[in-house]
CSV table of C-alpha atoms in Angstrom, one decimal:
chain,number,residue,atom,x,y,z
A,1,MET,CA,-6.4,-23.0,-12.9
A,2,ASN,CA,-4.3,-19.8,-12.5
A,3,ARG,CA,-3.6,-18.5,-9.0
A,4,LEU,CA,-4.9,-15.0,-9.6
A,5,LEU,CA,-8.2,-16.2,-10.9
A,6,THR,CA,-8.5,-18.7,-8.1
A,7,LEU,CA,-7.9,-16.0,-5.5
A,8,SER,CA,-10.4,-13.8,-7.2
A,9,LEU,CA,-13.1,-16.5,-7.2
A,10,LEU,CA,-12.4,-17.5,-3.6
A,11,ALA,CA,-12.8,-13.9,-2.5
A,12,LEU,CA,-16.5,-14.2,-3.0
A,13,SER,CA,-18.5,-15.3,0.0
A,14,THR,CA,-20.0,-18.6,-0.8
A,15,PRO,CA,-23.7,-18.4,-1.5
A,16,ALA,CA,-26.1,-20.3,0.8
A,17,SER,CA,-27.0,-22.6,-2.0
A,18,ALA,CA,-25.6,-23.2,-5.4
A,19,VAL,CA,-27.2,-21.3,-8.3
A,20,THR,CA,-27.2,-21.8,-12.1
A,21,LEU,CA,-26.0,-18.8,-14.1
A,22,THR,CA,-27.2,-18.3,-17.7
A,23,VAL,CA,-24.6,-16.7,-19.9
A,24,TRP,CA,-25.3,-15.6,-23.4
A,25,SER,CA,-22.3,-15.5,-25.7
A,26,HIS,CA,-21.9,-14.7,-29.4
A,27,PHE,CA,-18.5,-16.5,-29.7
A,28,THR,CA,-18.3,-18.9,-32.6
A,29,ASP,CA,-14.5,-19.2,-33.0
A,30,THR,CA,-13.6,-22.7,-31.9
A,31,ALA,CA,-10.7,-21.7,-29.7
A,32,GLU,CA,-12.7,-18.9,-28.0
A,33,VAL,CA,-15.7,-21.2,-27.3
A,34,ALA,CA,-13.3,-23.7,-25.7
A,35,TRP,CA,-11.7,-20.9,-23.7
A,36,LEU,CA,-15.2,-19.8,-22.4
A,37,LYS,CA,-16.0,-23.4,-21.5
A,38,ALA,CA,-12.8,-23.8,-19.6
A,39,GLN,CA,-13.4,-20.6,-17.6
A,40,THR,CA,-16.9,-21.7,-16.7
A,41,ALA,CA,-15.7,-25.2,-15.6
A,42,SER,CA,-13.1,-23.6,-13.3
A,43,TYR,CA,-15.7,-21.3,-11.9
A,44,THR,CA,-18.1,-24.2,-11.2
A,45,ARG,CA,-15.3,-26.2,-9.6
A,46,LEU,CA,-14.5,-23.4,-7.2
A,47,SER,CA,-17.9,-21.9,-6.5
A,48,GLY,CA,-20.2,-24.9,-6.8
A,49,ASN,CA,-22.4,-22.8,-9.1
A,50,GLN,CA,-23.3,-24.1,-12.5
A,51,VAL,CA,-23.1,-22.1,-15.7
A,52,LYS,CA,-25.3,-22.6,-18.8
A,53,ILE,CA,-23.9,-21.1,-21.9
A,54,VAL,CA,-26.4,-20.1,-24.6
A,55,ASN,CA,-25.1,-19.0,-28.0
A,56,VAL,CA,-26.9,-15.9,-29.4
A,57,PRO,CA,-25.9,-14.2,-32.6
A,58,LEU,CA,-24.1,-10.9,-32.0
A,59,ASP,CA,-26.7,-8.8,-33.8
A,60,LYS,CA,-29.5,-10.4,-31.8
A,61,LEU,CA,-28.1,-9.9,-28.3
A,62,ALA,CA,-29.3,-6.4,-27.4
A,63,ASP,CA,-32.8,-6.9,-28.8
A,64,GLN,CA,-33.3,-10.3,-27.1
A,65,LEU,CA,-32.1,-8.9,-23.8
A,66,ILE,CA,-34.7,-6.0,-24.0
A,67,ALA,CA,-37.4,-8.5,-24.9
A,68,THR,CA,-36.7,-11.0,-22.1
A,69,ALA,CA,-35.0,-9.3,-19.2
A,70,LYS,CA,-38.1,-7.9,-17.4
A,71,LYS,CA,-39.9,-11.2,-17.9
A,72,GLY,CA,-37.3,-13.1,-16.0
A,73,LYS,CA,-36.3,-15.1,-19.1
A,74,GLY,CA,-33.1,-13.3,-19.9
A,75,PRO,CA,-29.5,-14.2,-19.0
A,76,ASP,CA,-27.6,-13.3,-15.9
A,77,LEU,CA,-24.6,-12.1,-18.1
A,78,ILE,CA,-23.7,-11.5,-21.7
A,79,VAL,CA,-20.2,-12.3,-22.8
A,80,THR,CA,-19.7,-9.9,-24.7
A,81,LEU,CA,-21.6,-6.9,-25.9
A,82,PRO,CA,-20.3,-3.9,-28.0
A,83,GLN,CA,-20.7,-0.5,-26.4
A,84,ASP,CA,-22.7,1.0,-29.3
A,85,ARG,CA,-26.0,-0.4,-27.9
A,86,PHE,CA,-25.4,0.6,-24.3
A,87,GLY,CA,-27.4,3.8,-24.4
A,88,GLN,CA,-30.5,2.0,-25.7
A,89,LEU,CA,-30.1,-0.8,-23.1
A,90,VAL,CA,-29.6,1.6,-20.2
A,91,THR,CA,-32.7,3.6,-21.3
A,92,ALA,CA,-34.7,0.4,-21.4
A,93,GLY,CA,-33.6,-0.4,-17.9
A,94,VAL,CA,-32.0,-3.8,-18.5
A,95,LEU,CA,-28.3,-3.2,-17.8
A,96,GLU,CA,-26.9,-3.3,-14.2
A,97,PRO,CA,-24.2,-0.7,-13.3
A,98,MET,CA,-20.9,-2.5,-12.8
A,99,ASP,CA,-18.9,0.2,-10.9
A,100,ALA,CA,-19.1,-1.8,-7.7
A,101,TYR,CA,-17.5,-4.8,-9.4
A,102,VAL,CA,-14.3,-3.2,-10.5
A,103,ALA,CA,-11.7,-3.3,-7.8
A,104,ARG,CA,-8.7,-1.8,-9.7
A,105,ARG,CA,-9.7,0.4,-12.6
A,106,GLY,CA,-6.0,1.1,-13.2
A,107,GLU,CA,-5.7,-2.4,-14.6
A,108,PHE,CA,-7.7,-1.4,-17.7
A,109,ASP,CA,-6.9,0.9,-20.6
A,110,ARG,CA,-8.8,4.1,-19.7
A,111,THR,CA,-10.2,4.4,-23.2
A,112,THR,CA,-12.0,1.1,-22.8
A,113,LEU,CA,-13.5,2.1,-19.5
A,114,THR,CA,-14.8,5.4,-21.1
A,115,ALA,CA,-16.3,3.4,-23.9
A,116,LEU,CA,-18.4,1.3,-21.5
A,117,THR,CA,-19.5,4.3,-19.4
A,118,TYR,CA,-22.9,5.9,-20.0
A,119,ARG,CA,-24.0,9.0,-18.1
A,120,GLY,CA,-21.3,8.6,-15.5
A,121,LYS,CA,-21.8,4.9,-14.8
A,122,LEU,CA,-19.9,1.9,-15.9
A,123,TYR,CA,-22.1,-0.7,-17.5
A,124,GLY,CA,-19.6,-3.4,-18.5
A,125,LEU,CA,-16.3,-5.0,-17.6
A,126,PRO,CA,-14.1,-4.6,-20.6
A,127,MET,CA,-12.9,-7.8,-22.3
A,128,PHE,CA,-11.3,-6.7,-25.6
A,129,ALA,CA,-11.1,-3.7,-27.9
A,130,GLU,CA,-10.4,-2.9,-31.6
A,131,SER,CA,-9.7,0.1,-33.8
A,132,VAL,CA,-8.2,0.7,-37.2
A,133,ALA,CA,-4.5,1.5,-37.7
A,134,LEU,CA,-2.0,2.0,-40.5
A,135,VAL,CA,-0.8,-1.4,-41.6
A,136,TYR,CA,2.2,-1.4,-43.9
A,137,ASN,CA,4.2,-3.9,-45.9
A,138,LYS,CA,7.8,-3.9,-44.6
A,139,LYS,CA,9.1,-5.1,-48.0
A,140,LEU,CA,7.9,-1.8,-49.5
A,141,VAL,CA,8.0,0.4,-46.5
A,142,PRO,CA,10.8,-0.8,-44.2
A,143,THR,CA,10.1,1.7,-41.4
A,144,ALA,CA,6.8,3.3,-40.4
A,145,PRO,CA,6.4,7.0,-41.6
A,146,THR,CA,6.4,9.3,-38.6
A,147,SER,CA,5.3,12.5,-40.3
A,148,TRP,CA,2.7,13.4,-42.8
A,149,ASN,CA,5.2,14.6,-45.4
A,150,GLU,CA,7.1,11.3,-45.1
A,151,PHE,CA,3.8,9.3,-45.4
A,152,ILE,CA,2.9,11.1,-48.6
A,153,ARG,CA,6.4,10.7,-50.0
A,154,VAL,CA,6.6,7.0,-49.3
A,155,ALA,CA,3.0,6.5,-50.6
A,156,GLN,CA,3.7,8.3,-53.9
A,157,LYS,CA,7.0,6.5,-54.3
A,158,ASN,CA,5.1,3.2,-54.3
A,159,THR,CA,2.3,4.3,-56.6
A,160,GLY,CA,2.2,3.5,-60.3
A,161,GLY,CA,2.1,0.6,-62.7
A,162,GLY,CA,-0.9,-1.0,-61.0
A,163,LYS,CA,0.7,-0.6,-57.5
A,164,TYR,CA,-0.6,1.5,-54.7
A,165,GLY,CA,1.4,3.3,-52.1
A,166,PHE,CA,-1.7,3.9,-49.9
A,167,VAL,CA,-5.3,2.9,-50.4
A,168,THR,CA,-8.4,3.1,-48.3
A,169,ASP,CA,-12.2,3.5,-48.6
A,170,LEU,CA,-12.4,7.3,-48.5
A,171,SER,CA,-16.1,7.3,-48.1
A,172,ASN,CA,-16.2,5.1,-45.0
A,173,ALA,CA,-17.0,7.5,-42.1
A,174,TYR,CA,-15.9,4.9,-39.5
A,175,MET,CA,-12.5,4.3,-41.1
A,176,GLN,CA,-11.8,8.0,-41.6
A,177,TYR,CA,-12.8,9.4,-38.2
A,178,GLY,CA,-9.2,9.6,-37.1
A,179,LEU,CA,-8.5,12.4,-39.5
A,180,ILE,CA,-11.7,14.3,-38.4
A,181,SER,CA,-10.8,14.1,-34.8
A,182,ALA,CA,-7.2,15.2,-35.5
A,183,TYR,CA,-8.6,18.5,-36.9
A,184,GLY,CA,-11.0,19.0,-34.0
A,185,GLY,CA,-14.2,17.5,-35.4
A,186,TYR,CA,-16.3,15.3,-33.2
A,187,VAL,CA,-19.7,13.5,-33.3
A,188,PHE,CA,-21.2,14.6,-30.0
A,189,LYS,CA,-19.5,17.0,-27.6
A,190,ASN,CA,-18.1,15.2,-24.6
A,191,ASN,CA,-18.9,17.1,-21.4
A,192,SER,CA,-17.1,15.5,-18.5
A,193,GLY,CA,-18.1,12.0,-19.7
A,194,THR,CA,-21.6,12.8,-20.9
A,195,LEU,CA,-22.2,13.1,-24.6
A,196,ASP,CA,-24.3,16.2,-25.6
A,197,VAL,CA,-26.3,14.9,-28.6
A,198,LYS,CA,-27.5,18.4,-29.3
A,199,ASP,CA,-23.9,19.5,-30.0
A,200,ILE,CA,-22.7,17.8,-33.2
A,201,GLY,CA,-19.2,18.7,-34.4
A,202,LEU,CA,-19.2,17.1,-37.8
A,203,ALA,CA,-19.6,20.4,-39.7
A,204,ASN,CA,-17.1,22.5,-37.8
A,205,ALA,CA,-14.0,24.0,-39.5
A,206,GLY,CA,-11.9,21.0,-38.5
A,207,ALA,CA,-14.3,18.4,-39.9
A,208,ALA,CA,-14.4,20.4,-43.2
A,209,ARG,CA,-10.6,20.5,-43.3
A,210,ALA,CA,-10.5,16.7,-42.8
A,211,LEU,CA,-12.9,16.2,-45.7
A,212,ASN,CA,-10.8,18.4,-47.9
A,213,LEU,CA,-7.8,16.3,-47.0
A,214,LEU,CA,-9.6,13.1,-48.0
A,215,ASN,CA,-10.4,14.8,-51.3
A,216,ASP,CA,-6.7,15.6,-51.7
A,217,LEU,CA,-5.7,12.0,-51.2
A,218,ARG,CA,-7.6,11.2,-54.4
A,219,PHE,CA,-7.1,14.3,-56.5
A,220,LYS,CA,-4.1,16.2,-55.3
A,221,TYR,CA,-1.8,13.3,-54.2
A,222,LYS,CA,-3.4,10.9,-56.7
A,223,LEU,CA,-3.1,8.0,-54.3
A,224,VAL,CA,-6.6,6.6,-53.9
A,225,PRO,CA,-8.4,5.9,-57.2
A,226,GLU,CA,-12.2,6.2,-57.6
A,227,GLY,CA,-14.1,3.0,-56.8
A,228,MET,CA,-11.6,1.9,-54.1
A,229,THR,CA,-13.4,0.0,-51.5
A,230,GLY,CA,-12.2,-1.6,-48.3
A,231,ASP,CA,-12.4,-5.0,-49.8
A,232,LYS,CA,-10.4,-3.9,-52.8
A,233,ALA,CA,-7.8,-2.2,-50.6
A,234,LYS,CA,-7.4,-5.4,-48.6
A,235,ALA,CA,-7.1,-7.6,-51.7
A,236,ALA,CA,-4.4,-5.3,-53.1
A,237,PHE,CA,-2.5,-5.5,-49.8
A,238,LEU,CA,-2.7,-9.3,-49.7
A,239,LYS,CA,-1.3,-9.5,-53.2
A,240,GLY,CA,1.6,-7.3,-52.3
A,241,ASP,CA,0.2,-4.6,-54.6
A,242,ALA,CA,-0.5,-2.0,-51.9
A,243,ALA,CA,2.2,-0.7,-49.5
A,244,MET,CA,-0.1,0.8,-46.8
A,245,ILE,CA,-3.7,0.4,-45.9
A,246,VAL,CA,-6.0,1.4,-42.9
A,247,THR,CA,-7.6,-1.7,-41.4
A,248,GLY,CA,-8.3,-3.4,-38.1
A,249,PRO,CA,-7.5,-6.6,-36.2
A,250,TRP,CA,-10.2,-8.4,-38.1
A,251,ASP,CA,-8.0,-8.6,-41.2
A,252,MET,CA,-4.7,-9.6,-39.5
A,253,GLY,CA,-5.4,-13.3,-39.8
A,254,ASP,CA,-5.6,-13.1,-43.6
A,255,ILE,CA,-2.6,-10.8,-43.8
A,256,LYS,CA,-0.5,-13.3,-41.8
A,257,LYS,CA,-1.7,-16.2,-44.0
A,258,ALA,CA,-0.6,-14.2,-47.0
A,259,GLY,CA,2.9,-14.1,-45.7
A,260,ILE,CA,3.1,-10.3,-45.6
A,261,ASN,CA,5.9,-9.0,-43.4
A,262,TYR,CA,3.8,-6.2,-41.8
A,263,GLY,CA,4.0,-3.4,-39.4
A,264,ILE,CA,1.2,-1.6,-37.5
A,265,THR,CA,1.3,2.0,-36.4
A,266,ALA,CA,-0.8,5.2,-36.1
A,267,LEU,CA,-1.4,7.3,-39.2
A,268,PRO,CA,0.9,10.4,-38.8
A,269,THR,CA,-0.7,13.6,-37.6
A,270,PRO,CA,-2.1,15.4,-40.8
A,271,PRO,CA,-0.8,18.8,-41.8
A,272,GLY,CA,-1.8,21.6,-39.5
A,273,ALA,CA,-3.9,19.4,-37.2
A,274,PRO,CA,-3.9,20.4,-33.5
A,275,ASN,CA,-4.4,16.8,-32.4
A,276,PRO,CA,-2.9,13.3,-33.2
A,277,TRP,CA,-4.8,10.9,-35.4
A,278,SER,CA,-7.4,9.3,-33.1
A,279,PRO,CA,-9.7,6.7,-34.7
A,280,PHE,CA,-12.8,5.2,-33.3
A,281,VAL,CA,-12.4,2.5,-30.7
A,282,GLY,CA,-14.9,-0.2,-30.3
A,283,VAL,CA,-15.0,-2.1,-27.0
A,284,GLN,CA,-16.8,-5.3,-26.0
A,285,GLY,CA,-17.5,-5.9,-22.4
A,286,ILE,CA,-19.3,-8.3,-20.0
A,287,VAL,CA,-22.7,-6.9,-19.1
A,288,MET,CA,-25.1,-7.9,-16.3
A,289,ASN,CA,-28.9,-8.2,-16.7
A,290,ALA,CA,-30.5,-5.7,-14.3
A,291,TYR,CA,-33.1,-8.3,-13.5
A,292,SER,CA,-30.7,-11.1,-12.7
A,293,PRO,CA,-31.6,-12.9,-9.5
A,294,ASN,CA,-28.0,-14.0,-9.1
A,295,LYS,CA,-26.1,-10.8,-9.2
A,296,ALA,CA,-23.4,-11.6,-6.6
A,297,ALA,CA,-22.5,-14.9,-8.3
A,298,ALA,CA,-22.7,-13.3,-11.7
A,299,ALA,CA,-20.4,-10.5,-10.6
A,300,GLU,CA,-17.8,-12.9,-9.4
A,301,PHE,CA,-17.9,-14.9,-12.6
A,302,ALA,CA,-17.5,-11.7,-14.6
A,303,ARG,CA,-14.6,-10.5,-12.5
A,304,GLY,CA,-12.8,-13.8,-13.1
A,305,MET,CA,-13.2,-13.4,-16.8
A,306,VAL,CA,-11.3,-10.1,-16.9
A,307,THR,CA,-8.3,-10.8,-14.7
A,308,GLY,CA,-4.9,-10.4,-16.2
A,309,VAL,CA,-4.3,-14.2,-16.5
A,310,ALA,CA,-7.7,-14.7,-18.1
A,311,GLN,CA,-7.0,-11.8,-20.5
A,312,LEU,CA,-3.7,-13.4,-21.5
A,313,SER,CA,-5.3,-16.8,-22.2
A,314,PHE,CA,-8.1,-15.2,-24.1
A,315,ASN,CA,-5.7,-13.4,-26.4
A,316,GLN,CA,-3.8,-16.7,-26.9
A,317,ALA,CA,-7.1,-18.4,-27.8
A,318,GLY,CA,-8.4,-16.0,-30.4
A,319,GLY,CA,-6.0,-13.1,-30.8
A,320,ARG,CA,-8.3,-10.4,-29.4
A,321,ILE,CA,-6.6,-7.2,-28.3
A,322,PRO,CA,-6.5,-7.3,-24.5
A,323,VAL,CA,-7.6,-4.3,-22.4
A,324,ASN,CA,-5.5,-5.1,-19.4
A,325,VAL,CA,-2.5,-2.8,-19.5
A,326,THR,CA,-0.1,-5.2,-17.8
A,327,VAL,CA,-1.1,-8.0,-20.2
A,328,ARG,CA,-0.4,-5.6,-23.1
A,329,ARG,CA,3.1,-4.9,-21.7
A,330,ASN,CA,3.7,-8.6,-21.3
A,331,LEU,CA,2.7,-9.1,-25.0
A,332,ALA,CA,4.9,-6.2,-26.3
A,333,ALA,CA,6.7,-8.6,-28.6
A,334,ASN,CA,3.3,-9.4,-30.3
A,335,PRO,CA,3.1,-6.8,-33.2
A,336,ILE,CA,-0.7,-7.0,-33.4
A,337,VAL,CA,-1.3,-6.4,-29.7
A,338,ASN,CA,1.5,-3.8,-29.5
A,339,GLY,CA,0.5,-1.9,-32.7
A,340,PHE,CA,-3.3,-1.8,-32.2
A,341,GLY,CA,-2.9,-1.5,-28.4
A,342,ARG,CA,-1.1,1.8,-28.8
A,343,VAL,CA,-3.7,3.1,-31.2
A,344,ILE,CA,-6.5,2.1,-29.0
A,345,THR,CA,-5.1,3.9,-26.0
A,346,SER,CA,-4.9,7.2,-28.0
A,347,GLY,CA,-8.2,6.5,-29.8
A,348,THR,CA,-11.7,7.9,-29.4
A,349,PRO,CA,-14.5,5.7,-28.0
A,350,MET,CA,-17.3,5.3,-30.5
A,351,PRO,CA,-20.4,7.0,-29.1
A,352,ASN,CA,-22.6,4.6,-27.2
A,353,VAL,CA,-25.8,6.7,-27.3
A,354,PRO,CA,-28.8,5.6,-29.3
A,355,GLU,CA,-28.7,8.9,-31.3
A,356,MET,CA,-25.7,7.6,-33.1
A,357,GLY,CA,-28.1,5.7,-35.3
A,358,GLN,CA,-29.2,9.0,-36.8
A,359,VAL,CA,-25.6,10.0,-37.7
A,360,TRP,CA,-24.2,7.3,-39.9
A,361,THR,CA,-26.3,7.7,-43.1
A,362,PRO,CA,-26.1,11.5,-43.6
A,363,TRP,CA,-22.5,11.6,-42.5
A,364,THR,CA,-21.5,8.8,-45.0
A,365,GLU,CA,-23.4,10.5,-47.8
A,366,ALA,CA,-21.6,13.8,-47.2
A,367,ILE,CA,-18.2,12.2,-47.2
A,368,THR,CA,-19.0,10.1,-50.3
A,369,GLU,CA,-20.0,13.2,-52.1
A,370,GLY,CA,-17.0,15.1,-50.8
A,371,VAL,CA,-14.5,12.8,-52.5
A,372,LYS,CA,-16.3,12.4,-55.9
A,373,LYS,CA,-14.6,15.4,-57.6
A,374,PRO,CA,-11.9,17.9,-56.9
A,375,GLY,CA,-12.9,21.2,-55.2
A,376,THR,CA,-16.1,20.2,-53.6
A,377,ASN,CA,-17.6,22.4,-50.9
A,378,ALA,CA,-16.9,20.4,-47.9
A,379,SER,CA,-18.4,22.9,-45.4
A,380,ALA,CA,-21.7,22.9,-47.3
A,381,LEU,CA,-21.9,19.2,-47.6
A,382,LEU,CA,-21.3,18.6,-43.9
A,383,ALA,CA,-23.6,21.4,-42.8
A,384,LYS,CA,-26.4,19.8,-44.8
A,385,ALA,CA,-25.6,16.4,-43.2
A,386,VAL,CA,-25.7,17.8,-39.7
A,387,GLN,CA,-29.0,19.6,-40.3
A,388,THR,CA,-30.4,16.2,-41.2
A,389,MET,CA,-29.0,14.6,-38.1
A,390,GLN,CA,-30.4,17.3,-35.9
A,391,LYS,CA,-33.8,17.0,-37.5
A,392,ASN,CA,-33.9,13.2,-36.9
A,393,ILE,CA,-32.6,13.3,-33.3
A,394,LYS,CA,-35.6,13.8,-31.1
């Protein structure tokens, strides 16, 4: 048991009688499951409270919480939940605000706290985060390109004869958001921490310019062939046939197994963009059931799970990107943590409002159409998509 976690747990006033916490978790990785069991065993030893872990599939967590919370059959905590369902869960009244349970906000990457905040209140304690980044093969690209011109030059140099200098799924809105944000596009306007779902910035001049650049990657620079999907890009990289791709931490295990000497960095700022490349950031946090009868005990368990020492051991168990800034510094020699950590800090939290569900399909359709042939009318395609979004958002 680490000293910091011990002190954290002992700081809680001992309850009058022991309770049993129910914790839902979607973890399936053997090492992460073992880590969670070890954390609960330490908590039980120090507090006297028992912890019952129930495995629930990730895609079932939010719906099951809504269905059970008010009936008193839900969990005390969920470890962990992505922020994209937070708006729906808060609206349903089943998430407990967590502001009172964060003693030192400065310990956490600010982007991750923003991601778990809805209408000014924090609804989760951040556990780990992910984003996409530029991953390059050091055998073909010894040093990361630092400017757009250098990026294009290096990519074109490595293109030809069945080889690719840079490949990506151009029609994947999630993957390509970093370019849109660089040019000033946005999904919903952020007004002091509150997203205005009536103000959609996916058809402004910057978003159109980004779509034109995606078109250029295929037809002007001749880098990304038609039919290139994310799976095909990954396969080419694993074979050593692609010099650079955009992907996330989820693919790094396969890249390491392939023996690729890799580097991870941000995509350079595109030409004429007022902002750096800033991709979507997804964060998973520990959330509390608003109807939990054991909130004090649950809060202390949650706090213990996100201490610096716990974050370090969690990374060592499953390789997740920690959100504790001190842990990141201590893991600076880890290229995955260091590379993705830097991008996450400068990234844009993916919107956590339910209206995001009305955005993906028309947005993806517009981008897909925008990279089918040269000279497409990006502004018209995006304007039509935003009209559809606005019509569907009630």
